[in-house]
mmCIF file with all atom_site columns, C-alpha atoms in Angstrom:
data_model
loop_
_atom_site.group_PDB
_atom_site.id
_atom_site.type_symbol
_atom_site.label_atom_id
_atom_site.label_alt_id
_atom_site.label_comp_id
_atom_site.label_asym_id
_atom_site.label_entity_id
_atom_site.label_seq_id
_atom_site.pdbx_PDB_ins_code
_atom_site.Cartn_x
_atom_site.Cartn_y
_atom_site.Cartn_z
_atom_site.occupancy
_atom_site.B_iso_or_equiv
_atom_site.pdbx_formal_charge
_atom_site.auth_seq_id
_atom_site.auth_comp_id
_atom_site.auth_asym_id
_atom_site.auth_atom_id
_atom_site.pdbx_PDB_model_num
ATOM 1   C CA . MET A 1 1   ? -18.658 -13.363 -0.697  1.00 51.00 ? 4   MET A CA 1
ATOM 2   C CA . GLY A 1 2   ? -18.400 -10.676 1.836   1.00 52.00 ? 5   GLY A CA 1
ATOM 3   C CA . ALA A 1 3   ? -19.431 -7.773  -0.695  1.00 56.00 ? 6   ALA A CA 1
ATOM 4   C CA . VAL A 1 4   ? -22.219 -10.590 -2.112  1.00 59.00 ? 7   VAL A CA 1
ATOM 5   C CA . LEU A 1 5   ? -23.271 -10.313 2.549   1.00 62.00 ? 8   LEU A CA 1
ATOM 6   C CA . VAL A 1 6   ? -23.473 -6.862  2.384   1.00 52.00 ? 9   VAL A CA 1
ATOM 7   C CA . THR A 1 7   ? -25.071 -5.510  -0.611  1.00 68.00 ? 10  THR A CA 1
ATOM 8   C CA . ALA A 1 8   ? -27.762 -8.536  0.100   1.00 61.00 ? 11  ALA A CA 1
ATOM 9   C CA . ALA A 1 9   ? -27.963 -7.226  3.664   1.00 57.00 ? 12  ALA A CA 1
ATOM 10  C CA . PHE A 1 10  ? -28.269 -3.229  2.407   1.00 55.00 ? 13  PHE A CA 1
ATOM 11  C CA . VAL A 1 11  ? -31.481 -4.613  -0.008  1.00 64.00 ? 14  VAL A CA 1
ATOM 12  C CA . SER A 1 12  ? -32.955 -6.426  2.945   1.00 69.00 ? 15  SER A CA 1
ATOM 13  C CA . SER A 1 13  ? -33.193 -3.676  4.664   1.00 65.00 ? 16  SER A CA 1
ATOM 14  C CA . LEU A 1 14  ? -34.499 -1.356  1.538   1.00 59.00 ? 17  LEU A CA 1
ATOM 15  C CA . ARG A 1 15  ? -37.224 -4.486  1.418   1.00 73.00 ? 18  ARG A CA 1
ATOM 16  C CA . ARG A 1 16  ? -37.853 -4.173  5.536   1.00 70.00 ? 19  ARG A CA 1
ATOM 17  C CA . LEU A 1 17  ? -38.424 -0.532  4.895   1.00 58.00 ? 20  LEU A CA 1
ATOM 18  C CA . VAL A 1 18  ? -41.006 -0.212  2.576   1.00 65.00 ? 21  VAL A CA 1
ATOM 19  C CA . GLN A 1 19  ? -43.128 -3.620  4.500   1.00 69.00 ? 22  GLN A CA 1
ATOM 20  C CA . SER A 1 20  ? -42.351 -1.197  7.433   1.00 65.00 ? 23  SER A CA 1
ATOM 21  C CA . TYR A 1 21  ? -44.461 1.909   5.809   1.00 57.00 ? 24  TYR A CA 1
ATOM 22  C CA . ARG A 1 22  ? -47.025 -0.228  4.030   1.00 66.00 ? 25  ARG A CA 1
ATOM 23  C CA . GLN A 1 23  ? -47.943 -2.614  7.122   1.00 66.00 ? 26  GLN A CA 1
ATOM 24  C CA . ALA A 1 24  ? -47.936 0.171   10.052  1.00 67.00 ? 27  ALA A CA 1
ATOM 25  C CA . GLY A 1 25  ? -46.661 3.591   8.139   1.00 63.00 ? 28  GLY A CA 1
ATOM 26  C CA . VAL A 1 26  ? -43.501 3.585   10.354  1.00 61.00 ? 29  VAL A CA 1
ATOM 27  C CA . LEU A 1 27  ? -40.110 4.887   8.649   1.00 60.00 ? 30  LEU A CA 1
ATOM 28  C CA . SER A 1 28  ? -37.267 3.920   10.543  1.00 66.00 ? 31  SER A CA 1
ATOM 29  C CA . PHE A 1 29  ? -34.363 4.295   8.278   1.00 62.00 ? 32  PHE A CA 1
ATOM 30  C CA . THR A 1 30  ? -30.933 3.493   11.416  1.00 74.00 ? 33  THR A CA 1
ATOM 31  C CA . PRO A 1 31  ? -30.768 -0.457  9.857   1.00 63.00 ? 34  PRO A CA 1
ATOM 32  C CA . VAL A 1 32  ? -30.772 2.148   5.940   1.00 56.00 ? 35  VAL A CA 1
ATOM 33  C CA . VAL A 1 33  ? -28.576 3.736   6.920   1.00 65.00 ? 36  VAL A CA 1
ATOM 34  C CA . VAL A 1 34  ? -26.342 0.829   8.665   1.00 62.00 ? 37  VAL A CA 1
ATOM 35  C CA . THR A 1 35  ? -26.222 -1.323  5.719   1.00 65.00 ? 38  THR A CA 1
ATOM 36  C CA . PHE A 1 36  ? -25.373 1.915   3.476   1.00 59.00 ? 39  PHE A CA 1
ATOM 37  C CA . VAL A 1 37  ? -22.569 2.872   5.236   1.00 59.00 ? 40  VAL A CA 1
ATOM 38  C CA . ALA A 1 38  ? -21.320 -0.632  5.204   1.00 53.00 ? 41  ALA A CA 1
ATOM 39  C CA . LEU A 1 39  ? -21.871 -1.107  1.173   1.00 51.00 ? 42  LEU A CA 1
ATOM 40  C CA . VAL A 1 40  ? -20.581 2.103   0.202   1.00 55.00 ? 43  VAL A CA 1
ATOM 41  C CA . PHE A 1 41  ? -16.652 1.316   2.126   1.00 52.00 ? 44  PHE A CA 1
ATOM 42  C CA . LEU A 1 42  ? -17.346 -2.319  2.763   1.00 55.00 ? 45  LEU A CA 1
ATOM 43  C CA . VAL A 1 43  ? -18.429 -2.571  -1.394  1.00 56.00 ? 46  VAL A CA 1
ATOM 44  C CA . LEU A 1 44  ? -17.912 0.652   -3.237  1.00 55.00 ? 47  LEU A CA 1
ATOM 45  C CA . LEU A 1 45  ? -14.901 2.262   -2.292  1.00 56.00 ? 48  LEU A CA 1
ATOM 46  C CA . PRO A 1 46  ? -12.804 -1.878  -2.903  1.00 59.00 ? 49  PRO A CA 1
ATOM 47  C CA . ALA A 1 47  ? -14.295 -2.051  -6.182  1.00 56.00 ? 50  ALA A CA 1
ATOM 48  C CA . MET A 1 48  ? -13.317 1.996   -7.254  1.00 55.00 ? 51  MET A CA 1
ATOM 49  C CA . HIS A 1 49  ? -10.007 0.525   -5.673  1.00 50.00 ? 52  HIS A CA 1
ATOM 50  C CA . LEU A 1 50  ? -9.518  -2.399  -8.101  1.00 53.00 ? 53  LEU A CA 1
ATOM 51  C CA . GLN A 1 51  ? -11.137 -0.633  -10.905 1.00 51.00 ? 54  GLN A CA 1
ATOM 52  C CA . ARG A 1 52  ? -7.871  1.294   -10.297 1.00 56.00 ? 55  ARG A CA 1
ATOM 53  C CA . ALA A 1 53  ? -5.611  -0.693  -10.105 1.00 50.00 ? 56  ALA A CA 1
ATOM 54  C CA . LEU A 1 54  ? -6.312  -3.339  -13.485 1.00 53.00 ? 57  LEU A CA 1
ATOM 55  C CA . MET A 1 55  ? -6.068  0.102   -15.843 1.00 54.00 ? 58  MET A CA 1
ATOM 56  C CA . PRO A 1 56  ? -2.660  0.506   -16.977 1.00 56.00 ? 59  PRO A CA 1
ATOM 57  C CA . SER A 1 57  ? -1.308  3.927   -15.458 1.00 57.00 ? 60  SER A CA 1
ATOM 58  C CA . ARG A 1 58  ? -0.832  7.032   -18.196 1.00 58.00 ? 61  ARG A CA 1
ATOM 59  C CA . ASP A 1 59  ? 3.042   6.988   -18.109 1.00 64.00 ? 62  ASP A CA 1
ATOM 60  C CA . ARG A 1 60  ? 5.839   3.977   -17.455 1.00 75.00 ? 63  ARG A CA 1
ATOM 61  C CA . ALA A 1 61  ? 5.582   4.135   -13.179 1.00 86.00 ? 64  ALA A CA 1
ATOM 62  C CA . PRO A 1 62  ? 4.247   1.619   -11.834 1.00 93.00 ? 65  PRO A CA 1
ATOM 63  C CA . ARG A 1 63  ? 0.503   2.413   -9.782  1.00 90.00 ? 66  ARG A CA 1
ATOM 64  C CA . ILE A 1 64  ? 0.091   3.702   -6.492  1.00 91.00 ? 67  ILE A CA 1
ATOM 65  C CA . LEU A 1 65  ? -2.995  1.850   -4.746  1.00 91.00 ? 68  LEU A CA 1
ATOM 66  C CA . ALA A 1 66  ? -2.366  3.872   -1.195  1.00 91.00 ? 69  ALA A CA 1
ATOM 67  C CA . GLY A 1 67  ? -0.514  7.384   -0.314  1.00 91.00 ? 70  GLY A CA 1
ATOM 68  C CA . PHE A 1 68  ? 1.368   8.323   2.227   1.00 94.00 ? 71  PHE A CA 1
ATOM 69  C CA . GLY A 1 69  ? -0.559  9.572   5.385   1.00 90.00 ? 72  GLY A CA 1
ATOM 70  C CA . ASP A 1 70  ? -3.842  8.105   3.743   1.00 88.00 ? 73  ASP A CA 1
ATOM 71  C CA . TRP A 1 71  ? -6.704  6.620   5.607   1.00 84.00 ? 74  TRP A CA 1
ATOM 72  C CA . PHE A 1 72  ? -7.545  4.112   2.772   1.00 80.00 ? 75  PHE A CA 1
ATOM 73  C CA . GLY A 1 73  ? -5.397  0.953   2.616   1.00 76.00 ? 76  GLY A CA 1
ATOM 74  C CA . SER A 1 74  ? -4.767  -0.424  -1.233  1.00 78.00 ? 77  SER A CA 1
ATOM 75  C CA . GLU A 1 75  ? -8.207  -2.459  -1.157  1.00 72.00 ? 78  GLU A CA 1
ATOM 76  C CA . GLY A 1 76  ? -10.254 0.815   -0.531  1.00 70.00 ? 79  GLY A CA 1
ATOM 77  C CA . TYR A 1 77  ? -10.728 0.128   3.460   1.00 71.00 ? 80  TYR A CA 1
ATOM 78  C CA . PRO A 1 78  ? -10.211 2.704   6.041   1.00 78.00 ? 81  PRO A CA 1
ATOM 79  C CA . LEU A 1 79  ? -7.352  2.354   8.147   1.00 81.00 ? 82  LEU A CA 1
ATOM 80  C CA . PHE A 1 80  ? -7.316  2.866   11.987  1.00 82.00 ? 83  PHE A CA 1
ATOM 81  C CA . ARG A 1 81  ? -4.745  5.505   11.150  1.00 89.00 ? 84  ARG A CA 1
ATOM 82  C CA . ARG A 1 82  ? -2.974  7.256   8.607   1.00 91.00 ? 85  ARG A CA 1
ATOM 83  C CA . HIS A 1 83  ? -0.746  5.246   6.146   1.00 91.00 ? 86  HIS A CA 1
ATOM 84  C CA . ARG A 1 84  ? 2.805   5.014   6.853   1.00 94.00 ? 87  ARG A CA 1
ATOM 85  C CA . GLY A 1 85  ? 3.776   4.891   3.111   1.00 96.00 ? 88  GLY A CA 1
ATOM 86  C CA . LEU A 1 86  ? 3.169   4.258   -0.439  1.00 96.00 ? 89  LEU A CA 1
ATOM 87  C CA . ASP A 1 87  ? 1.806   0.791   -1.399  1.00 95.00 ? 90  ASP A CA 1
ATOM 88  C CA . ILE A 1 88  ? 3.094   0.115   -5.222  1.00 95.00 ? 91  ILE A CA 1
ATOM 89  C CA . LYS A 1 89  ? 1.177   -2.216  -7.454  1.00 93.00 ? 92  LYS A CA 1
ATOM 90  C CA . GLY A 1 90  ? 2.942   -5.145  -8.561  1.00 94.00 ? 93  GLY A CA 1
ATOM 91  C CA . SER A 1 91  ? 2.642   -8.703  -9.482  1.00 93.00 ? 94  SER A CA 1
ATOM 92  C CA . PRO A 1 92  ? 3.149   -11.587 -7.280  1.00 94.00 ? 95  PRO A CA 1
ATOM 93  C CA . GLY A 1 93  ? 6.316   -12.839 -7.849  1.00 96.00 ? 96  GLY A CA 1
ATOM 94  C CA . SER A 1 94  ? 8.521   -10.154 -9.739  1.00 97.00 ? 97  SER A CA 1
ATOM 95  C CA . ASP A 1 95  ? 11.902  -8.872  -8.985  1.00 98.00 ? 98  ASP A CA 1
ATOM 96  C CA . VAL A 1 96  ? 11.411  -5.647  -5.604  1.00 98.00 ? 99  VAL A CA 1
ATOM 97  C CA . LEU A 1 97  ? 14.154  -3.581  -6.605  1.00 98.00 ? 100 LEU A CA 1
ATOM 98  C CA . ALA A 1 98  ? 16.281  -1.729  -4.011  1.00 98.00 ? 101 ALA A CA 1
ATOM 99  C CA . ALA A 1 99  ? 14.886  2.146   -4.129  1.00 98.00 ? 102 ALA A CA 1
ATOM 100 C CA . ALA A 1 100 ? 18.976  3.300   -4.046  1.00 97.00 ? 103 ALA A CA 1
ATOM 101 C CA . ASP A 1 101 ? 22.249  2.530   -2.826  1.00 96.00 ? 104 ASP A CA 1
ATOM 102 C CA . GLY A 1 102 ? 22.451  1.194   0.486   1.00 96.00 ? 105 GLY A CA 1
ATOM 103 C CA . ARG A 1 103 ? 23.561  -1.057  3.267   1.00 96.00 ? 106 ARG A CA 1
ATOM 104 C CA . VAL A 1 104 ? 20.905  -4.105  4.499   1.00 98.00 ? 107 VAL A CA 1
ATOM 105 C CA . THR A 1 105 ? 20.892  -4.046  7.988   1.00 96.00 ? 108 THR A CA 1
ATOM 106 C CA . VAL A 1 106 ? 17.211  -6.265  8.067   1.00 96.00 ? 109 VAL A CA 1
ATOM 107 C CA . ALA A 1 107 ? 16.024  -9.044  6.208   1.00 97.00 ? 110 ALA A CA 1
ATOM 108 C CA . ARG A 1 108 ? 13.004  -11.076 8.054   1.00 96.00 ? 111 ARG A CA 1
ATOM 109 C CA . ASP A 1 109 ? 9.418   -11.766 8.442   1.00 94.00 ? 112 ASP A CA 1
ATOM 110 C CA . ASN A 1 110 ? 8.918   -9.801  11.149  1.00 88.00 ? 113 ASN A CA 1
ATOM 111 C CA . GLY A 1 111 ? 5.525   -11.312 11.969  1.00 81.00 ? 114 GLY A CA 1
ATOM 112 C CA . GLY A 1 112 ? 3.147   -8.425  11.692  1.00 82.00 ? 115 GLY A CA 1
ATOM 113 C CA . LEU A 1 113 ? 1.398   -6.403  9.645   1.00 84.00 ? 116 LEU A CA 1
ATOM 114 C CA . CYS A 1 114 ? 4.182   -5.835  7.070   1.00 91.00 ? 117 CYS A CA 1
ATOM 115 C CA . GLY A 1 115 ? 5.012   -9.869  6.767   1.00 94.00 ? 118 GLY A CA 1
ATOM 116 C CA . LEU A 1 116 ? 8.796   -10.408 4.991   1.00 96.00 ? 119 LEU A CA 1
ATOM 117 C CA . ILE A 1 117 ? 10.485  -7.363  5.121   1.00 97.00 ? 120 ILE A CA 1
ATOM 118 C CA . VAL A 1 118 ? 13.876  -5.754  3.687   1.00 98.00 ? 121 VAL A CA 1
ATOM 119 C CA . VAL A 1 119 ? 15.586  -2.278  5.454   1.00 97.00 ? 122 VAL A CA 1
ATOM 120 C CA . ILE A 1 120 ? 18.623  -0.992  3.571   1.00 97.00 ? 123 ILE A CA 1
ATOM 121 C CA . ASP A 1 121 ? 20.156  2.487   5.248   1.00 96.00 ? 124 ASP A CA 1
ATOM 122 C CA . HIS A 1 122 ? 21.387  4.834   3.178   1.00 94.00 ? 125 HIS A CA 1
ATOM 123 C CA . ASP A 1 123 ? 23.754  6.830   4.953   1.00 85.00 ? 126 ASP A CA 1
ATOM 124 C CA . PRO A 1 124 ? 26.261  5.836   8.035   1.00 77.00 ? 127 PRO A CA 1
ATOM 125 C CA . ASP A 1 125 ? 25.054  8.720   9.863   1.00 75.00 ? 128 ASP A CA 1
ATOM 126 C CA . PRO A 1 126 ? 22.628  6.900   12.776  1.00 70.00 ? 129 PRO A CA 1
ATOM 127 C CA . GLN A 1 127 ? 19.998  10.232  12.198  1.00 80.00 ? 130 GLN A CA 1
ATOM 128 C CA . GLY A 1 128 ? 20.517  9.560   8.286   1.00 90.00 ? 131 GLY A CA 1
ATOM 129 C CA . TYR A 1 129 ? 17.930  7.664   6.202   1.00 95.00 ? 132 TYR A CA 1
ATOM 130 C CA . ARG A 1 130 ? 16.524  3.950   5.213   1.00 96.00 ? 133 ARG A CA 1
ATOM 131 C CA . THR A 1 131 ? 13.811  2.810   3.173   1.00 97.00 ? 134 THR A CA 1
ATOM 132 C CA . VAL A 1 132 ? 11.589  -0.332  4.280   1.00 97.00 ? 135 VAL A CA 1
ATOM 133 C CA . TYR A 1 133 ? 9.890   -2.350  1.979   1.00 98.00 ? 136 TYR A CA 1
ATOM 134 C CA . CYS A 1 134 ? 7.303   -4.552  2.840   1.00 96.00 ? 137 CYS A CA 1
ATOM 135 C CA . HIS A 1 135 ? 4.947   -7.909  2.019   1.00 95.00 ? 138 HIS A CA 1
ATOM 136 C CA . PHE A 1 136 ? 7.789   -10.166 0.056   1.00 97.00 ? 139 PHE A CA 1
ATOM 137 C CA . SER A 1 137 ? 7.544   -13.564 -1.240  1.00 95.00 ? 140 SER A CA 1
ATOM 138 C CA . GLU A 1 138 ? 10.631  -13.849 -0.818  1.00 96.00 ? 141 GLU A CA 1
ATOM 139 C CA . VAL A 1 139 ? 13.571  -12.452 0.207   1.00 97.00 ? 142 VAL A CA 1
ATOM 140 C CA . ALA A 1 140 ? 16.968  -12.209 -1.819  1.00 98.00 ? 143 ALA A CA 1
ATOM 141 C CA . VAL A 1 141 ? 19.319  -10.538 0.492   1.00 98.00 ? 144 VAL A CA 1
ATOM 142 C CA . ARG A 1 142 ? 21.093  -10.766 3.964   1.00 97.00 ? 145 ARG A CA 1
ATOM 143 C CA . VAL A 1 143 ? 21.159  -8.045  6.492   1.00 98.00 ? 146 VAL A CA 1
ATOM 144 C CA . GLY A 1 144 ? 25.370  -6.546  6.246   1.00 96.00 ? 147 GLY A CA 1
ATOM 145 C CA . ASP A 1 145 ? 25.143  -6.524  1.927   1.00 98.00 ? 148 ASP A CA 1
ATOM 146 C CA . THR A 1 146 ? 25.659  -4.133  -0.055  1.00 97.00 ? 149 THR A CA 1
ATOM 147 C CA . VAL A 1 147 ? 22.706  -3.728  -3.047  1.00 98.00 ? 150 VAL A CA 1
ATOM 148 C CA . LYS A 1 148 ? 22.945  -1.264  -5.959  1.00 97.00 ? 151 LYS A CA 1
ATOM 149 C CA . ARG A 1 149 ? 19.953  0.526   -7.034  1.00 97.00 ? 152 ARG A CA 1
ATOM 150 C CA . GLY A 1 150 ? 17.991  -1.168  -9.070  1.00 97.00 ? 153 GLY A CA 1
ATOM 151 C CA . GLN A 1 151 ? 19.363  -4.393  -8.009  1.00 98.00 ? 154 GLN A CA 1
ATOM 152 C CA . ARG A 1 152 ? 16.510  -7.724  -6.808  1.00 98.00 ? 155 ARG A CA 1
ATOM 153 C CA . ILE A 1 153 ? 16.299  -7.325  -3.357  1.00 98.00 ? 156 ILE A CA 1
ATOM 154 C CA . GLY A 1 154 ? 13.119  -10.042 -3.272  1.00 98.00 ? 157 GLY A CA 1
ATOM 155 C CA . ALA A 1 155 ? 9.892   -11.298 -4.803  1.00 98.00 ? 158 ALA A CA 1
ATOM 156 C CA . VAL A 1 156 ? 6.607   -8.867  -4.329  1.00 97.00 ? 159 VAL A CA 1
ATOM 157 C CA . GLY A 1 157 ? 4.402   -10.804 -2.291  1.00 94.00 ? 160 GLY A CA 1
ATOM 158 C CA . THR A 1 158 ? 1.466   -11.296 -0.118  1.00 91.00 ? 161 THR A CA 1
ATOM 159 C CA . SER A 1 159 ? 3.606   -11.916 3.753   1.00 92.00 ? 162 SER A CA 1
ATOM 160 C CA . GLY A 1 160 ? 1.995   -10.367 6.580   1.00 86.00 ? 163 GLY A CA 1
ATOM 161 C CA . GLN A 1 161 ? -1.387  -8.221  5.602   1.00 78.00 ? 164 GLN A CA 1
ATOM 162 C CA . ARG A 1 162 ? -2.046  -10.452 3.378   1.00 74.00 ? 165 ARG A CA 1
ATOM 163 C CA . ALA A 1 163 ? -3.696  -8.489  -0.228  1.00 75.00 ? 166 ALA A CA 1
ATOM 164 C CA . TRP A 1 164 ? -6.514  -9.628  -2.017  1.00 74.00 ? 167 TRP A CA 1
ATOM 165 C CA . PRO A 1 165 ? -6.456  -10.392 -6.082  1.00 77.00 ? 168 PRO A CA 1
ATOM 166 C CA . GLY A 1 166 ? -4.784  -7.195  -7.528  1.00 79.00 ? 169 GLY A CA 1
ATOM 167 C CA . PHE A 1 167 ? -4.013  -5.396  -5.178  1.00 83.00 ? 170 PHE A CA 1
ATOM 168 C CA . GLU A 1 168 ? -0.696  -7.047  -3.961  1.00 91.00 ? 171 GLU A CA 1
ATOM 169 C CA . HIS A 1 169 ? 2.180   -4.108  -3.579  1.00 93.00 ? 172 HIS A CA 1
ATOM 170 C CA . VAL A 1 170 ? 5.430   -3.202  -2.767  1.00 96.00 ? 173 VAL A CA 1
ATOM 171 C CA . HIS A 1 171 ? 4.853   -0.958  0.555   1.00 96.00 ? 174 HIS A CA 1
ATOM 172 C CA . LEU A 1 172 ? 7.462   1.755   1.006   1.00 98.00 ? 175 LEU A CA 1
ATOM 173 C CA . GLU A 1 173 ? 8.488   3.602   3.598   1.00 97.00 ? 176 GLU A CA 1
ATOM 174 C CA . VAL A 1 174 ? 11.058  6.205   4.273   1.00 97.00 ? 177 VAL A CA 1
ATOM 175 C CA . GLN A 1 175 ? 12.455  6.634   7.809   1.00 96.00 ? 178 GLN A CA 1
ATOM 176 C CA . ARG A 1 176 ? 14.915  9.025   9.833   1.00 93.00 ? 179 ARG A CA 1
ATOM 177 C CA . GLY A 1 177 ? 16.984  8.412   12.501  1.00 88.00 ? 180 GLY A CA 1
ATOM 178 C CA . ARG A 1 178 ? 16.245  5.447   14.650  1.00 84.00 ? 181 ARG A CA 1
ATOM 179 C CA . ASP A 1 179 ? 12.799  6.305   15.496  1.00 90.00 ? 182 ASP A CA 1
ATOM 180 C CA . ILE A 1 180 ? 11.097  4.070   13.800  1.00 90.00 ? 183 ILE A CA 1
ATOM 181 C CA . ASN A 1 181 ? 7.979   6.820   13.750  1.00 94.00 ? 184 ASN A CA 1
ATOM 182 C CA . ALA A 1 182 ? 10.175  9.922   11.716  1.00 95.00 ? 185 ALA A CA 1
ATOM 183 C CA . ILE A 1 183 ? 8.618   9.371   8.594   1.00 96.00 ? 186 ILE A CA 1
ATOM 184 C CA . GLU A 1 184 ? 8.520   10.958  5.144   1.00 95.00 ? 187 GLU A CA 1
ATOM 185 C CA . ASP A 1 185 ? 7.016   10.730  2.317   1.00 97.00 ? 188 ASP A CA 1
ATOM 186 C CA . PRO A 1 186 ? 8.936   8.580   -0.372  1.00 97.00 ? 189 PRO A CA 1
ATOM 187 C CA . LEU A 1 187 ? 7.193   9.727   -3.293  1.00 96.00 ? 190 LEU A CA 1
ATOM 188 C CA . PRO A 1 188 ? 8.534   13.444  -3.616  1.00 96.00 ? 191 PRO A CA 1
ATOM 189 C CA . ARG A 1 189 ? 12.460  11.653  -3.527  1.00 96.00 ? 192 ARG A CA 1
ATOM 190 C CA . ILE A 1 190 ? 11.345  9.369   -6.420  1.00 96.00 ? 193 ILE A CA 1
ATOM 191 C CA . VAL A 1 191 ? 12.635  10.058  -9.610  1.00 95.00 ? 194 VAL A CA 1
ATOM 192 C CA . GLY A 1 192 ? 10.993  7.868   -11.687 1.00 94.00 ? 195 GLY A CA 1
ATOM 193 C CA . CYS A 1 193 ? 11.645  4.291   -12.780 1.00 95.00 ? 196 CYS A CA 1
ATOM 194 C CA . PHE A 1 194 ? 15.210  2.780   -12.472 1.00 96.00 ? 197 PHE A CA 1
ATOM 195 C CA . ASP A 1 195 ? 17.758  3.437   -15.689 1.00 95.00 ? 198 ASP A CA 1
ATOM 196 C CA . GLU A 1 196 ? 20.485  1.935   -15.642 1.00 93.00 ? 199 GLU A CA 1
ATOM 197 C CA . THR A 1 197 ? 22.082  4.608   -18.019 1.00 95.00 ? 200 THR A CA 1
ATOM 198 C CA . GLN A 1 198 ? 20.841  7.402   -15.800 1.00 94.00 ? 201 GLN A CA 1
ATOM 199 C CA . LEU A 1 199 ? 23.318  9.179   -12.739 1.00 94.00 ? 202 LEU A CA 1
ATOM 200 C CA . TYR A 1 200 ? 21.633  9.398   -9.930  1.00 95.00 ? 203 TYR A CA 1
ATOM 201 C CA . THR A 1 201 ? 22.186  12.128  -8.225  1.00 90.00 ? 204 THR A CA 1
ATOM 202 C CA . ALA A 1 202 ? 24.182  11.323  -4.715  1.00 85.00 ? 205 ALA A CA 1
ATOM 203 C CA . ALA A 1 203 ? 24.006  14.758  -2.586  1.00 86.00 ? 206 ALA A CA 1
ATOM 204 C CA . ARG A 1 204 ? 20.954  13.788  -1.495  1.00 90.00 ? 207 ARG A CA 1
ATOM 205 C CA . LEU A 1 205 ? 18.239  11.150  -1.254  1.00 94.00 ? 208 LEU A CA 1
ATOM 206 C CA . VAL A 1 206 ? 16.869  10.249  -4.819  1.00 96.00 ? 209 VAL A CA 1
ATOM 207 C CA . LEU A 1 207 ? 14.972  6.999   -5.422  1.00 97.00 ? 210 LEU A CA 1
ATOM 208 C CA . THR A 1 208 ? 13.632  5.093   -8.108  1.00 97.00 ? 211 THR A CA 1
ATOM 209 C CA . TYR A 1 209 ? 10.737  3.354   -8.221  1.00 97.00 ? 212 TYR A CA 1
ATOM 210 C CA . PRO A 1 210 ? 10.960  -0.866  -6.115  1.00 98.00 ? 213 PRO A CA 1
ATOM 211 C CA . VAL A 1 211 ? 9.418   -2.795  -8.799  1.00 97.00 ? 214 VAL A CA 1
ATOM 212 C CA . LYS A 1 212 ? 10.352  -2.652  -12.338 1.00 94.00 ? 215 LYS A CA 1
ATOM 213 C CA . CYS A 1 213 ? 7.906   -0.356  -14.610 1.00 90.00 ? 216 CYS A CA 1
#
């Protein structure tokens, strides 16, 4: 509905521009420019994101709708600050998987943009790494649980900052220490889809995708 209104406003501004020129020989481009910018950011970019979201990926890997540090969210709308993690596409109700072995330290509704949240510590050291998962429809673990890589920890949902249909995803963050702003890009640590036959190094934190491939 919003896309229709923005498009209609842009067309209307063009019509008024032509009428103004014909009647008084005056050209006022401000309304056209404003509605065109709105059209680009609120209609065209989200439409392009939706097209990419619906297209199958070239390999088995899940599609990443928004990357670390992006200024645009998973739906293509501009953000007020850089994106803190990865938005990894998943089907509503499908399993969310632990990206590495660890212990659950948070499993609740955070009442904010993250919605239903799970946090897994991967190192007993207070300055160690942890992964954060957001937007569950259901949480399947409790604080204190020990989880293994690939274990189901919940289900994909739209809690918190609700995703439009077609953009459902798991938000994944990597944090270090107790400072929630000490974040890093999870993508370089992702080695692929979870494979129960594969051995993963314990020398450093490596992650697998938090959804099934």
